[in-house]
Each structure stands twice: as structure tokens, then as C-alpha cells.
Coordinates of C-alpha atoms in Angstrom, one line a residue:
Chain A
X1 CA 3.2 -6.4 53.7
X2 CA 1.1 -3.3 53.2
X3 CA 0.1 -1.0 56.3
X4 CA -2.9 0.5 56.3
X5 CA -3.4 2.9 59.2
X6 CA -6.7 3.4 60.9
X7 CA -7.4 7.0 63.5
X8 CA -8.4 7.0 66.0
X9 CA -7.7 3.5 68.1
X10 CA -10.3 4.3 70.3
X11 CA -13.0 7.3 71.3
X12 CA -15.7 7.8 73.4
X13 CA -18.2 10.1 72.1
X14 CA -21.6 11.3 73.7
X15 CA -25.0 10.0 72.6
X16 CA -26.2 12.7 69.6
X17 CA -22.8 14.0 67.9
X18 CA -20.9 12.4 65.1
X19 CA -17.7 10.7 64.9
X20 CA -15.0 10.8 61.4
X21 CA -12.8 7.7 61.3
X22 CA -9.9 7.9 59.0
X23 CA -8.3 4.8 57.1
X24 CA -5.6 5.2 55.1
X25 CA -3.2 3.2 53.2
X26 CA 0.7 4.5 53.9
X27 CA 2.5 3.0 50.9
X28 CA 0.5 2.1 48.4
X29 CA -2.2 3.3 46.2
X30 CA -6.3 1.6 47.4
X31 CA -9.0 2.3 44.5
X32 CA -11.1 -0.2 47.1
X33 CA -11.2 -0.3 50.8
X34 CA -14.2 -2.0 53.2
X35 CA -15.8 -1.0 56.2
X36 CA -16.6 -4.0 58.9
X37 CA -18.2 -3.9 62.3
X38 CA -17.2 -6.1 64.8
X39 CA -19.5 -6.7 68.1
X40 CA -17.8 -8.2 71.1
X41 CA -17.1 -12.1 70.1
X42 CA -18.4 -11.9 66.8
X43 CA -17.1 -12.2 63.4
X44 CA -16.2 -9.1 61.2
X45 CA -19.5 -7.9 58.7
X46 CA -18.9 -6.1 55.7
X47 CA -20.8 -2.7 56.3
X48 CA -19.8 -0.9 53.1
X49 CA -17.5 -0.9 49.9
X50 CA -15.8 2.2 49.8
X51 CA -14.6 3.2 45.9
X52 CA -12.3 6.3 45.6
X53 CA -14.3 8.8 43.6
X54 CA -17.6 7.3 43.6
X55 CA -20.5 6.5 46.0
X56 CA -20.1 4.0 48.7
X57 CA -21.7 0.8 48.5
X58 CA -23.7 -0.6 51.5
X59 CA -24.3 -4.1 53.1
X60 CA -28.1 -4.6 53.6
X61 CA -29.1 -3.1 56.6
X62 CA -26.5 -0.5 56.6
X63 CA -27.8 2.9 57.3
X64 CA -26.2 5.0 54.9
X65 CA -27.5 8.3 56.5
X66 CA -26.1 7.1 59.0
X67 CA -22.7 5.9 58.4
X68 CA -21.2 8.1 55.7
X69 CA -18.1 7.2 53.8
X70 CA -16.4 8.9 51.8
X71 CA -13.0 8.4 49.4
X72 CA -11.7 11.2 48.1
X73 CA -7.7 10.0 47.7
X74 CA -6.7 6.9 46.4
X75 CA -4.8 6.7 50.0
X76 CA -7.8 7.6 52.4
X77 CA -11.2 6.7 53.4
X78 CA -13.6 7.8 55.8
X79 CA -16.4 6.8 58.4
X80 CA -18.1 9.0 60.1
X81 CA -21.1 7.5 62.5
X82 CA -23.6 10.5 62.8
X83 CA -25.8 11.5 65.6
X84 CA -24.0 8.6 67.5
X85 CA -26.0 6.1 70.1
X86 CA -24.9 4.0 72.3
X87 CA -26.1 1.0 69.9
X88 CA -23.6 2.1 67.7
X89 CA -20.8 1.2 69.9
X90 CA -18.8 -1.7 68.6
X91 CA -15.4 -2.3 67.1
X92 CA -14.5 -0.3 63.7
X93 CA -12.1 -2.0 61.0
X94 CA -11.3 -1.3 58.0
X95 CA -9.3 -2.7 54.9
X96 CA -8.0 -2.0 51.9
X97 CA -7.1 -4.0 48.6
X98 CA -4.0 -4.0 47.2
X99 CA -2.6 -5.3 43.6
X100 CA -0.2 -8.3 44.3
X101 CA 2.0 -10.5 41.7
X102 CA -0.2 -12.0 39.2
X103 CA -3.2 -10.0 39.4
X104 CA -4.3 -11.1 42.4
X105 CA -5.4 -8.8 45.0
X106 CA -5.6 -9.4 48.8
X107 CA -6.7 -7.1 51.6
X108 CA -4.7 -5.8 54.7
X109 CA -6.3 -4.5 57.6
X110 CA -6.4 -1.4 59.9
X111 CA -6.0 -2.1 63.4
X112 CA -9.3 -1.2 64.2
X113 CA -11.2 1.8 66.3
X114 CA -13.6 0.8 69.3
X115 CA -16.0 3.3 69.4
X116 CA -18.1 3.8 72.9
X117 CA -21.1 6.2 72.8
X118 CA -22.2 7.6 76.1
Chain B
X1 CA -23.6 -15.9 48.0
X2 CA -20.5 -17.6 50.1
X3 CA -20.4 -18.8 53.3
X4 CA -17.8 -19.7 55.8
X5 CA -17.7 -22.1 58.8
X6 CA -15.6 -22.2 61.8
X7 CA -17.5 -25.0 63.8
X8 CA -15.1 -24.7 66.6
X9 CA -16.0 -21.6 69.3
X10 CA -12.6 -22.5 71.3
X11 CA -9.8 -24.7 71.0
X12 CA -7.5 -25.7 73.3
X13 CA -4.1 -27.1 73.2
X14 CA -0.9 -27.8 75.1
X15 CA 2.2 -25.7 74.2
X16 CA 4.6 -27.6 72.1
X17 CA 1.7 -29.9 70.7
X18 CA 0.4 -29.6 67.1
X19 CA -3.4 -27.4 66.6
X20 CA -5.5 -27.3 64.2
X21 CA -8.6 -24.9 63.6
X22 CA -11.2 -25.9 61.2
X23 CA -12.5 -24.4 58.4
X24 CA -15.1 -25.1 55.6
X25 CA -16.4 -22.3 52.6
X26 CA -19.0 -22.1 50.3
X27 CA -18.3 -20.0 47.6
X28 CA -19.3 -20.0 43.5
X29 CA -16.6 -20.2 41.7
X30 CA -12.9 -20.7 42.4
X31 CA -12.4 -19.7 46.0
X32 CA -9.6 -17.2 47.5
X33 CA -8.8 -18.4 51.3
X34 CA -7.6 -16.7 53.7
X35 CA -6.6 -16.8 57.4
X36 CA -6.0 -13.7 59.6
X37 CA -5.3 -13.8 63.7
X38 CA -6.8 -11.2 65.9
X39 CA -5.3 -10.1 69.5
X40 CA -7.4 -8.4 72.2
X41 CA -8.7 -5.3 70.7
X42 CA -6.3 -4.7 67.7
X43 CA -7.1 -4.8 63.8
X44 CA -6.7 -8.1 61.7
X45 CA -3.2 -9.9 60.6
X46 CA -2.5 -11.5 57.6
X47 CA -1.2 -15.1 58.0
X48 CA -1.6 -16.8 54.5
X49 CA -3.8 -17.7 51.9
X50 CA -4.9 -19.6 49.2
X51 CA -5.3 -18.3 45.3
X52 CA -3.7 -21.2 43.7
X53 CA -1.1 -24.2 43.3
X54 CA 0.0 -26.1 45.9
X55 CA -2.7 -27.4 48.3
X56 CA -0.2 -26.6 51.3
X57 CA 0.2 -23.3 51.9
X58 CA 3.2 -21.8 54.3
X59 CA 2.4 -19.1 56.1
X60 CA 3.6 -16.1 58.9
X61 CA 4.7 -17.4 62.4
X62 CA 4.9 -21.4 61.1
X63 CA 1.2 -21.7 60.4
X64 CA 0.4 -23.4 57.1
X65 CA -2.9 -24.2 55.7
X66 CA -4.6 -27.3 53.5
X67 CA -6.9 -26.4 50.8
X68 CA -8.8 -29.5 50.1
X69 CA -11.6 -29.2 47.4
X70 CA -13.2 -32.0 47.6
X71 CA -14.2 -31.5 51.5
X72 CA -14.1 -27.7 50.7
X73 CA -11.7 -26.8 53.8
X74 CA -9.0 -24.9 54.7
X75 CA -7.8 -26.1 58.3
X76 CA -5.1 -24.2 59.8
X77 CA -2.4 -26.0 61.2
X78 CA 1.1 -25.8 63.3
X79 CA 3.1 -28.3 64.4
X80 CA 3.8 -26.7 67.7
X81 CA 2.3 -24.6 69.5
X82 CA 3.3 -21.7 71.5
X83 CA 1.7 -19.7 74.4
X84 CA 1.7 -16.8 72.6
X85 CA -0.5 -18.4 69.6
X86 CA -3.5 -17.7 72.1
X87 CA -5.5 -15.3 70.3
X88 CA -8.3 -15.1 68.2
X89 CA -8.0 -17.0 64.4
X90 CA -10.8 -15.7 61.2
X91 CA -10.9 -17.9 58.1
X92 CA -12.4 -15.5 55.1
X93 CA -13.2 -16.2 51.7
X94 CA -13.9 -14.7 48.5
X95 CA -14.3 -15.8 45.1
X96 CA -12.5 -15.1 41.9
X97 CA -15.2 -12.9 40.4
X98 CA -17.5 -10.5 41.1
X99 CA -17.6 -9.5 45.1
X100 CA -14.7 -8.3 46.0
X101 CA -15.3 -8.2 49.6
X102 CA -14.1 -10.9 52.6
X103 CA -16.7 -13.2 54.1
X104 CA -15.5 -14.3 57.5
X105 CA -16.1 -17.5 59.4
X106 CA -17.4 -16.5 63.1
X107 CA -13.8 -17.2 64.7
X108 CA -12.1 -19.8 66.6
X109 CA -10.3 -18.9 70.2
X110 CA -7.2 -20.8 70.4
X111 CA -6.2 -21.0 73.6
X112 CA -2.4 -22.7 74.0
X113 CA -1.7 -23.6 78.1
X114 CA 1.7 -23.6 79.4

């Protein structure tokens, strides 16, 4: 299947400065890819629909000040948290879409980055 | 809006017997299903899915998966379980049209003992 390669796997950041986390798809070509959250034994919620060369669109509830995406290559997407706090800490995956037989499209996965903010 | 349901927090099972984790959607339109399997602090894996066709659907690893439309489910099935199954199991829809994005059911721990 697709990879789709997510950096870093894991960072600890302090309380006030911003984190970028990358998401890219290695051999193919994402117009879409999605931001989820994942608390500790919780299910995966959609934060944001990333489209390359347009605006981001957000989940309800999803600071967008606050978590800014941004797609500037059809192979690449970014998170960055800013002005992280420690309620921010959680479990960061991503996904992108890709164009299967038929028309269909279905989504592969990053491996995921667990953010910890001291 | 969809919906997915994984009434099960935890199953457990013996290794070499058969699991099953539930799974029931809501969803307008026709729905895409799909199952992915999540180990301790690692991204998502793909197992199968469901567009189309055949109500059985084979999967990675000897899963396979039942779309039934009438009861709206999707229960993931193997016929034999192995210890290293244990991990966590998502069941995600979406539909045909319009939003593009995965809804996930809140997970099922499958636990396979020894």
C-alpha cells in the first residue's frame, strides 16, 4: 500500500513555544490529507481537512489560530501546535487519500507523533 | 452526519479460537467501511474494507469482514486467533459523497491469551 510518513514520532516541547509536524506521502501524489487527535484510549477525531493549495478546513471546536496547517506540495502537509500547553498533549496522526482502481479513494495513515508539553 | 459503533471496550479470546469485533454505522448514503488495527503508540494500519460487491471481504493478516445492510454492520472476523492479534482494532466509515473524511468507532481492545 501507500506510505505516508509522519516527523517527528515523538517530542516534548515546553509550555509557550510551537511545534511543526510534517506528513508526507512518499510515493504518491495527496490533493487531501486529515489531521486527527487521539487522547489516551480514545478514538481518532478529525481535527482538520488539509487541501494542497488552499485553506485548511477545521472540525468544530478546532482552534485554527491555534493549530495551523498548511499544504503547500501535493506530497506534504503540516501541523504546527502554537504557543503549546500541556492540554495540548495527545497523540498526532495524520492521513492522506489516495486514488485507487475504480475511482475509489481510501486513506493510509502516518504513524502518528505523541506530543508532550511541559 | 455518520456514526460508528464499537459496543465492545475489550474482547478477549483464546489463541487458536475464532474473534469477532462488532461493528455497526450510520451513514447517508452508500457507506465505505473500513477496519484499521493500532499497536501501542504507532499510526493506524490498513486491514480491509468495504466499497462494493461481495458482502465478504478478505483482508491483511486473515481478517475478513461481513457487510450486512440490513443490520448495518461490519464485524471483523478470524477464524484463529493469534497472540500477536492483541492490539487495538478501529471500524471507520464514510460515505460515497460529500465528506470525505473517516468517522471512527471508539475502538475495541482485543486481547488473544496464550
Amino acid at each position: 500500500g501507500a506510505v505516508v510518513s509522519q516527523h517527528p514520532s515523538w517530542v516534548i516541547c515546553k509550555s509557550g513555544t510551537s511545534v511543526k509536524i510534517e506528513c508526507r506521502s512518499l510515493d504518491f501524489q495527496a490533493t487531501t490529507m486529515f489531521w486527527y487527535r487521539q487522547f489516551p484510549k480514545q478514538s481518532l477525531m478529525l481535527m482538520a481537512t488539509s487541501n494542497e493549495g488552499s485553506k485548511a478546513t477545521y472540525e468544530q471546536g478546532v482552534e485554527k489560530d491555534k493549530f495551523l496547517i498548511n499544504h503547500a506540495s501535493l506530497t506534504l502537509s503540516t501541523l504546527t501546535v502554537t504557543s503549546a500547553h500541556p492540554e495540548d498533549s495527545s497523540f498526532y496522526i495524520c492521513s492522506a487519500r489516495v486514488q485507487a482502481r475504480g475511482g475509489n479513494t481510501e486513506a493510509f495513515f502516518g504513524q502518528g507523533t505523541r506530543l508532550t508539553v511541559v | 452526519a455518520q456514526s460508528v459503533a464499537q459496543p465492545e471496550d475489550q474482547v478477549n479470546v483464546a489463541e487458536g479460537n475464532p474473534l469477532t469485533v462488532k461493528c455497526t454505522y450510520s451513514v447517508s448514503g452508500n457507506p465505505y467501511l473500513f477496519w484499521y488495527v493500532q499497536y501501542p503508540n504507532r499510526g493506524l494500519q490498513f486491514l480491509l474494507k468495504y466499497i462494493t460487491g461481495d458482502n465478504l471481504v478478505k483482508g491483511s493478516y486473515g481478517f475478513e469482514a461481513e457487510f450486512n445492510k440490513s443490520q448495518t454492520s461490519f464485524h471483523l472476523k478470524k477464524p484463529s486467533a493469534l497472540v500477536s492479534d492483541s492490539a487495538l482494532y478501529f471500524c471507520a466509515v464514510r460515505a460515497d459523497t460529500g465528506r470525505r473524511a473517516l468517522t471512527f468507532g471508539s475502538g475495541t481492545r482485543l486481547q488473544v491469551q496464550p
